[in-house]
């Protein structure tokens, strides 16, 4: 690692340290439903409770917004991201959006696009929809296989075209790369660019949820490095392609993202889950939930809890972080990669052969 990158990473660690002290709430995820219209092979939550778990009533979420959050923030500075499950399964989504817009909050959603018609898109935009992330995970055969729905590819492409035709919407496409698609990234890029995509984020699939039992979804270490090299080449060619925020990447830092590695979970990002649990990213294990809106003050929890997120020293006591010289930069990797017992599912630095 050269001196310039080491200096940048050192300065980034100082910035993170200060941000933890301030912990400004900047993004709030709302897991509004566990219902979904596809059955993804890689679903992190597994959506196993979707049948018996009802959607969270909108009034419960809006009560937290009105009583616990709005008195302490400028609504214009907090992006609310509605997730699921599939948020489009909620018939009241546009009305919820209008309520948030009236309160001054920008809001967005993450969707597979299957239920996004032109009419519904217009309704959501009129209700204040500011940003959208659409998932498309490969060419048609591979996307349909991963999403387990015959119309999944058609729906995602339709959603992308709607976004591309709207110059005022902030949007991107995310792709979960697996063993079937790692060799077709250039073809997927060509497809996306033909649809109007100019902002593309790539993810690996982590061994959690349904993916934990399907090794075909998980990239080998060599394939993971291939993914990094592809992103570097795309960025050097002037295309806005980036890797997700999930892990520290050693010498690839500064080359595959617009920013250096950071895990904002519990620092500037919080979530309210379907059962009222207060967490950070929606895929983080239950052990790391910090409270529940049905018994705790959200704002008190945000201000006084989240200690495992803001002080990562406890990770320093566990392998493989115990003797790692990169810990000051990665701080134990993304929180969603920690199991209930605190152990790390995978280390990106190890996958890249940079731990020696």
Short mmCIF file of C-alpha atoms in Angstrom, two decimals:
data_model
loop_
_atom_site.label_atom_id
_atom_site.label_comp_id
_atom_site.label_asym_id
_atom_site.label_seq_id
_atom_site.Cartn_x
_atom_site.Cartn_y
_atom_site.Cartn_z
CA UNK A 1 0.00 0.00 0.00
CA UNK A 2 1.48 3.34 -1.02
CA UNK A 3 1.93 6.36 1.23
CA UNK A 4 -0.88 8.33 -0.39
CA UNK A 5 -3.48 5.61 0.25
CA UNK A 6 -2.27 5.04 3.82
CA UNK A 7 -2.61 8.76 4.51
CA UNK A 8 -6.10 8.89 3.00
CA UNK A 9 -7.20 5.89 5.07
CA UNK A 10 -5.74 7.43 8.22
CA UNK A 11 -7.62 10.67 7.61
CA UNK A 12 -10.80 8.69 6.91
CA UNK A 13 -10.43 6.89 10.25
CA UNK A 14 -10.27 10.27 12.00
CA UNK A 15 -13.37 11.44 10.15
CA UNK A 16 -15.23 8.29 11.18
CA UNK A 17 -14.19 8.75 14.79
CA UNK A 18 -15.64 12.26 14.82
CA UNK A 19 -18.79 11.13 13.02
CA UNK A 20 -19.40 8.48 15.68
CA UNK A 21 -19.34 11.15 18.37
CA UNK A 22 -21.85 13.28 16.46
CA UNK A 23 -23.87 10.33 15.00
CA UNK A 24 -26.19 12.51 12.89
CA UNK A 25 -29.21 10.58 11.65
CA UNK A 26 -29.02 10.84 7.86
CA UNK A 27 -30.77 7.71 6.59
CA UNK A 28 -33.68 5.82 8.09
CA UNK A 29 -34.72 2.49 6.60
CA UNK A 30 -38.26 1.29 7.21
CA UNK A 31 -38.92 -2.41 6.75
CA UNK A 32 -42.56 -1.79 5.94
CA UNK A 33 -43.54 -5.32 4.92
CA UNK A 34 -42.19 -8.85 4.72
CA UNK A 35 -44.50 -9.70 1.83
CA UNK A 36 -42.80 -10.20 -1.50
CA UNK A 37 -43.86 -11.09 -5.04
CA UNK A 38 -40.71 -13.07 -5.86
CA UNK A 39 -38.82 -15.82 -4.05
CA UNK A 40 -35.16 -14.87 -4.41
CA UNK A 41 -32.59 -17.59 -3.89
CA UNK A 42 -30.31 -15.12 -2.11
CA UNK A 43 -32.84 -13.40 0.15
CA UNK A 44 -30.98 -12.28 3.27
CA UNK A 45 -34.03 -12.19 5.51
CA UNK A 46 -35.52 -15.39 4.00
CA UNK A 47 -38.92 -13.66 4.38
CA UNK A 48 -39.97 -16.68 6.44
CA UNK A 49 -42.42 -14.67 8.52
CA UNK A 50 -44.20 -13.05 5.57
CA UNK A 51 -47.35 -15.13 5.86
CA UNK A 52 -48.01 -14.64 9.54
CA UNK A 53 -46.34 -11.24 10.05
CA UNK A 54 -48.62 -8.33 9.10
CA UNK A 55 -47.33 -5.10 7.60
CA UNK A 56 -46.44 -2.47 10.15
CA UNK A 57 -49.36 -0.02 10.33
CA UNK A 58 -48.40 3.26 8.69
CA UNK A 59 -49.66 5.20 11.70
CA UNK A 60 -47.15 3.41 13.96
CA UNK A 61 -44.24 4.45 11.76
CA UNK A 62 -45.53 7.99 11.32
CA UNK A 63 -45.97 8.32 15.08
CA UNK A 64 -42.24 7.69 15.50
CA UNK A 65 -41.50 10.24 12.79
CA UNK A 66 -43.72 12.89 14.40
CA UNK A 67 -42.97 12.31 18.09
CA UNK A 68 -39.45 10.90 18.16
CA UNK A 69 -37.53 12.16 15.13
CA UNK A 70 -38.94 15.42 13.74
CA UNK A 71 -38.38 17.40 16.97
CA UNK A 72 -34.65 16.62 16.75
CA UNK A 73 -33.77 16.90 13.04
CA UNK A 74 -34.21 19.00 9.96
CA UNK A 75 -36.45 16.66 7.91
CA UNK A 76 -34.75 17.76 4.70
CA UNK A 77 -31.50 16.13 5.89
CA UNK A 78 -32.92 12.66 6.65
CA UNK A 79 -33.62 10.33 3.73
CA UNK A 80 -36.27 7.73 4.51
CA UNK A 81 -35.87 4.53 2.50
CA UNK A 82 -38.88 2.21 2.39
CA UNK A 83 -37.90 -1.41 2.02
CA UNK A 84 -39.28 -4.91 2.54
CA UNK A 85 -39.94 -7.56 1.43
CA UNK A 86 -41.15 -5.65 -1.59
CA UNK A 87 -42.51 -2.19 -0.69
CA UNK A 88 -44.78 -2.15 -3.74
CA UNK A 89 -46.83 -4.87 -2.05
CA UNK A 90 -48.28 -2.13 0.15
CA UNK A 91 -51.37 -0.58 -1.44
CA UNK A 92 -50.97 2.47 0.80
CA UNK A 93 -47.39 3.21 -0.32
CA UNK A 94 -48.31 6.41 -2.20
CA UNK A 95 -50.34 7.70 0.75
CA UNK A 96 -47.43 7.02 3.10
CA UNK A 97 -45.19 8.88 0.68
CA UNK A 98 -47.53 11.85 0.67
CA UNK A 99 -47.49 11.92 4.45
CA UNK A 100 -43.70 11.97 4.48
CA UNK A 101 -43.60 14.65 1.78
CA UNK A 102 -45.98 16.84 3.80
CA UNK A 103 -43.62 16.51 6.77
CA UNK A 104 -40.67 17.61 4.63
CA UNK A 105 -38.85 14.28 4.38
CA UNK A 106 -37.29 13.07 1.12
CA UNK A 107 -38.03 9.41 0.62
CA UNK A 108 -37.06 6.57 -1.65
CA UNK A 109 -37.43 2.84 -2.00
CA UNK A 110 -35.66 -0.35 -3.00
CA UNK A 111 -37.66 -2.50 -5.43
CA UNK A 112 -37.47 -5.47 -7.75
CA UNK A 113 -39.73 -3.52 -10.14
CA UNK A 114 -42.17 -6.34 -10.82
CA UNK A 115 -45.24 -4.39 -9.66
CA UNK A 116 -44.13 -0.98 -10.92
CA UNK A 117 -46.47 0.10 -13.70
CA UNK A 118 -46.31 3.49 -15.40
CA UNK A 119 -49.46 4.58 -13.55
CA UNK A 120 -48.11 3.57 -10.18
CA UNK A 121 -44.79 5.23 -10.89
CA UNK A 122 -46.55 8.54 -11.58
CA UNK A 123 -48.54 8.20 -8.35
CA UNK A 124 -45.38 7.62 -6.33
CA UNK A 125 -43.56 10.54 -7.94
CA UNK A 126 -46.50 12.84 -7.21
CA UNK A 127 -46.36 11.56 -3.63
CA UNK A 128 -42.78 12.77 -3.32
CA UNK A 129 -40.70 9.76 -4.34
CA UNK A 130 -37.21 11.19 -4.62
CA UNK A 131 -34.95 8.18 -5.15
CA UNK A 132 -35.15 4.55 -6.24
CA UNK A 133 -32.90 1.54 -6.40
CA UNK A 134 -33.88 -1.20 -8.84
CA UNK A 135 -32.44 -4.71 -8.62
CA UNK A 136 -31.37 -6.45 -11.81
CA UNK A 137 -29.03 -9.39 -11.31
CA UNK A 138 -28.14 -10.60 -14.76
CA UNK A 139 -29.36 -11.30 -18.25
CA UNK A 140 -32.89 -12.65 -18.48
CA UNK A 141 -32.23 -16.35 -17.83
CA UNK A 142 -29.99 -15.72 -14.83
CA UNK A 143 -32.15 -12.97 -13.34
CA UNK A 144 -35.28 -15.13 -13.56
CA UNK A 145 -33.38 -18.02 -11.97
CA UNK A 146 -32.18 -15.91 -9.05
CA UNK A 147 -35.52 -14.15 -8.49
CA UNK A 148 -37.62 -17.28 -9.10
CA UNK A 149 -40.33 -15.49 -11.08
CA UNK A 150 -40.88 -15.75 -14.86
CA UNK A 151 -41.63 -12.03 -15.22
CA UNK A 152 -38.90 -10.75 -12.91
CA UNK A 153 -36.62 -9.63 -15.74
CA UNK A 154 -39.41 -7.91 -17.65
CA UNK A 155 -40.50 -6.07 -14.50
CA UNK A 156 -36.99 -4.90 -13.61
CA UNK A 157 -36.35 -3.62 -17.16
CA UNK A 158 -39.69 -1.78 -17.17
CA UNK A 159 -38.81 -0.09 -13.88
CA UNK A 160 -35.39 0.90 -15.20
CA UNK A 161 -36.92 2.46 -18.31
CA UNK A 162 -39.33 4.47 -16.16
CA UNK A 163 -36.44 5.77 -14.07
CA UNK A 164 -34.29 6.55 -17.11
CA UNK A 165 -37.09 8.64 -18.62
CA UNK A 166 -37.29 10.82 -15.50
CA UNK A 167 -34.36 13.29 -15.33
CA UNK A 168 -35.35 14.55 -11.86
CA UNK A 169 -35.23 11.19 -10.10
CA UNK A 170 -32.10 10.02 -8.29
CA UNK A 171 -31.74 6.33 -9.03
CA UNK A 172 -29.39 3.45 -9.62
CA UNK A 173 -29.35 -0.26 -10.39
CA UNK A 174 -27.84 -2.87 -8.09
CA UNK A 175 -26.64 -6.28 -9.20
CA UNK A 176 -25.86 -9.19 -6.90
CA UNK A 177 -23.04 -11.03 -8.64
CA UNK A 178 -22.89 -14.82 -8.36
CA UNK A 179 -21.09 -17.72 -10.01
CA UNK A 180 -23.50 -17.73 -12.94
CA UNK A 181 -23.03 -14.06 -13.75
CA UNK A 182 -19.40 -13.27 -12.92
CA UNK A 183 -18.38 -14.18 -16.47
CA UNK A 184 -21.09 -12.02 -18.07
CA UNK A 185 -20.54 -8.65 -16.42
CA UNK A 186 -19.67 -6.86 -19.67
CA UNK A 187 -22.86 -8.18 -21.28
CA UNK A 188 -24.93 -7.08 -18.30
CA UNK A 189 -23.29 -3.65 -18.47
CA UNK A 190 -24.15 -3.34 -22.15
CA UNK A 191 -27.76 -4.25 -21.41
CA UNK A 192 -28.03 -1.75 -18.57
CA UNK A 193 -26.45 1.06 -20.55
CA UNK A 194 -28.84 0.35 -23.43
CA UNK A 195 -31.71 0.82 -20.95
CA UNK A 196 -30.35 4.18 -19.83
CA UNK A 197 -28.47 3.19 -16.66
CA UNK A 198 -25.55 5.42 -15.75
CA UNK A 199 -25.12 4.47 -12.09
CA UNK A 200 -24.47 0.79 -11.36
CA UNK A 201 -23.63 -0.80 -8.01
CA UNK A 202 -22.31 -4.33 -7.72
CA UNK A 203 -22.58 -6.61 -4.70
CA UNK A 204 -21.28 -10.00 -3.77
CA UNK A 205 -23.72 -12.36 -2.08
CA UNK A 206 -23.00 -13.08 1.56
CA UNK A 207 -23.52 -16.50 3.22
CA UNK A 208 -26.70 -15.59 5.08
CA UNK A 209 -30.41 -16.30 4.75
CA UNK A 210 -31.22 -18.58 1.83
CA UNK A 211 -27.79 -17.99 0.29
CA UNK A 212 -26.08 -19.76 3.19
CA UNK A 213 -27.32 -23.09 1.82
CA UNK A 214 -26.61 -22.40 -1.85
CA UNK A 215 -22.86 -22.33 -2.60
CA UNK A 216 -23.56 -21.64 -6.29
CA UNK A 217 -24.44 -18.09 -5.27
CA UNK A 218 -21.15 -17.36 -3.53
CA UNK A 219 -18.11 -16.12 -5.44
CA UNK A 220 -14.78 -17.84 -4.95
CA UNK A 221 -11.87 -15.69 -3.80
CA UNK A 222 -10.56 -15.63 -7.38
CA UNK A 223 -13.96 -14.56 -8.72
CA UNK A 224 -14.22 -11.86 -6.06
CA UNK A 225 -10.91 -10.39 -7.20
CA UNK A 226 -12.17 -10.66 -10.79
CA UNK A 227 -15.15 -8.54 -9.75
CA UNK A 228 -12.85 -5.91 -8.25
CA UNK A 229 -10.71 -5.80 -11.40
CA UNK A 230 -13.80 -5.41 -13.57
CA UNK A 231 -14.98 -2.43 -11.53
CA UNK A 232 -11.55 -0.79 -11.68
CA UNK A 233 -11.48 -1.15 -15.46
CA UNK A 234 -15.00 0.23 -15.83
CA UNK A 235 -14.20 3.29 -13.74
CA UNK A 236 -11.00 3.89 -15.66
CA UNK A 237 -13.12 3.80 -18.83
CA UNK A 238 -15.30 6.60 -17.39
CA UNK A 239 -18.37 4.59 -16.41
CA UNK A 240 -19.93 5.11 -12.99
CA UNK A 241 -19.70 1.57 -11.69
CA UNK A 242 -19.01 0.92 -8.02
CA UNK A 243 -18.80 -1.77 -5.41
CA UNK A 244 -21.13 -1.80 -2.44
CA UNK A 245 -20.15 -0.39 0.95
CA UNK A 246 -20.05 -3.75 2.72
CA UNK A 247 -16.33 -4.35 3.29
CA UNK A 248 -12.82 -2.94 3.47
CA UNK A 249 -10.86 -3.74 0.30
CA UNK A 250 -7.22 -2.92 1.05
CA UNK A 251 -5.33 -1.74 -2.01
CA UNK A 252 -8.59 -1.54 -3.99
CA UNK A 253 -9.73 1.30 -1.73
CA UNK A 254 -10.06 4.52 -3.72
CA UNK A 255 -10.41 2.53 -6.94
CA UNK A 256 -13.84 0.85 -6.79
CA UNK A 257 -16.01 3.39 -4.94
CA UNK A 258 -16.55 7.14 -4.85
CA UNK A 259 -15.49 7.06 -1.19
CA UNK A 260 -13.21 5.07 1.07
CA UNK A 261 -14.66 2.21 3.07
CA UNK A 262 -17.05 3.09 5.85
CA UNK A 263 -19.80 1.24 7.69
CA UNK A 264 -22.37 3.88 8.57
CA UNK A 265 -24.63 1.41 10.37
CA UNK A 266 -25.61 2.86 13.72
CA UNK A 267 -23.53 5.96 13.04
CA UNK A 268 -25.63 7.84 10.50
CA UNK A 269 -27.96 5.01 9.43
CA UNK A 270 -30.82 3.50 11.46
CA UNK A 271 -33.77 1.27 10.67
CA UNK A 272 -37.18 0.40 12.02
CA UNK A 273 -37.97 -3.24 11.35
CA UNK A 274 -41.28 -4.94 10.75
CA UNK A 275 -41.75 -5.87 14.43
CA UNK A 276 -40.69 -2.43 15.67
CA UNK A 277 -37.08 -3.36 16.38
CA UNK A 278 -34.67 -0.44 16.19
CA UNK A 279 -31.55 -1.40 14.28
CA UNK A 280 -29.15 -0.04 11.68
CA UNK A 281 -29.08 -1.83 8.30
CA UNK A 282 -32.08 -4.08 7.83
CA UNK A 283 -29.95 -7.22 7.35
CA UNK A 284 -28.11 -7.01 10.67
CA UNK A 285 -28.59 -9.88 13.15
CA UNK A 286 -31.11 -9.67 15.95
CA UNK A 287 -28.47 -9.62 18.67
CA UNK A 288 -27.54 -6.13 17.54
CA UNK A 289 -31.04 -4.65 17.75
CA UNK A 290 -30.98 -1.70 20.14
CA UNK A 291 -34.60 -1.31 21.19
CA UNK A 292 -38.17 -1.40 19.94
CA UNK A 293 -40.50 1.46 19.02
CA UNK A 294 -43.36 -0.21 20.88
CA UNK A 295 -41.60 0.05 24.21
CA UNK A 296 -38.70 2.50 23.79
CA UNK A 297 -38.14 6.07 22.71
CA UNK A 298 -36.53 5.91 19.29
CA UNK A 299 -34.57 9.09 19.86
CA UNK A 300 -33.28 8.01 23.27
CA UNK A 301 -32.13 4.75 21.72
CA UNK A 302 -30.43 6.59 18.86
CA UNK A 303 -28.65 8.98 21.21
CA UNK A 304 -27.70 6.59 24.00
CA UNK A 305 -27.47 3.09 22.55
CA UNK A 306 -25.78 1.68 19.41
CA UNK A 307 -22.59 1.18 21.40
CA UNK A 308 -21.59 -2.01 19.52
CA UNK A 309 -21.72 0.05 16.32
CA UNK A 310 -19.90 3.16 17.51
CA UNK A 311 -17.18 1.44 19.50
CA UNK A 312 -15.88 -1.54 17.53
CA UNK A 313 -13.21 -2.42 20.09
CA UNK A 314 -15.01 -5.65 20.95
CA UNK A 315 -14.27 -6.96 17.48
CA UNK A 316 -10.55 -6.53 18.18
CA UNK A 317 -10.78 -9.42 20.63
CA UNK A 318 -12.02 -11.88 18.00
CA UNK A 319 -10.42 -13.72 15.11
CA UNK A 320 -9.49 -12.83 12.42
CA UNK A 321 -9.37 -9.21 13.64
CA UNK A 322 -7.29 -9.87 16.75
CA UNK A 323 -3.86 -9.39 15.20
CA UNK A 324 -4.84 -7.67 11.95
CA UNK A 325 -2.84 -4.54 11.14
CA UNK A 326 -5.67 -3.25 8.95
CA UNK A 327 -8.16 -3.07 11.82
CA UNK A 328 -7.72 0.69 12.18
CA UNK A 329 -9.02 1.06 8.64
CA UNK A 330 -11.77 -1.59 8.45
CA UNK A 331 -12.87 -1.78 12.12
CA UNK A 332 -14.02 -5.34 11.72
CA UNK A 333 -15.87 -5.01 8.38
CA UNK A 334 -19.59 -4.33 7.88
CA UNK A 335 -21.86 -4.98 10.86
CA UNK A 336 -24.22 -7.10 8.75
CA UNK A 337 -21.39 -9.61 8.35
CA UNK A 338 -21.33 -10.36 12.09
CA UNK A 339 -23.09 -13.48 13.30
CA UNK A 340 -25.14 -13.58 16.50
CA UNK A 341 -22.06 -14.74 18.44
CA UNK A 342 -20.03 -11.82 17.07
CA UNK A 343 -17.88 -13.88 14.72
CA UNK A 344 -17.17 -12.61 11.21
CA UNK A 345 -18.78 -14.41 8.25
CA UNK A 346 -16.10 -13.36 5.82
CA UNK A 347 -13.18 -10.97 5.50
CA UNK A 348 -12.85 -9.14 2.21
CA UNK A 349 -9.16 -8.49 2.82
CA UNK A 350 -8.57 -12.21 3.29
CA UNK A 351 -10.47 -12.97 0.07
CA UNK A 352 -8.16 -10.59 -1.77
CA UNK A 353 -5.04 -12.25 -0.32
CA UNK A 354 -3.92 -9.08 1.44
CA UNK A 355 -3.81 -10.20 5.08
CA UNK A 356 -0.14 -11.19 5.26
#
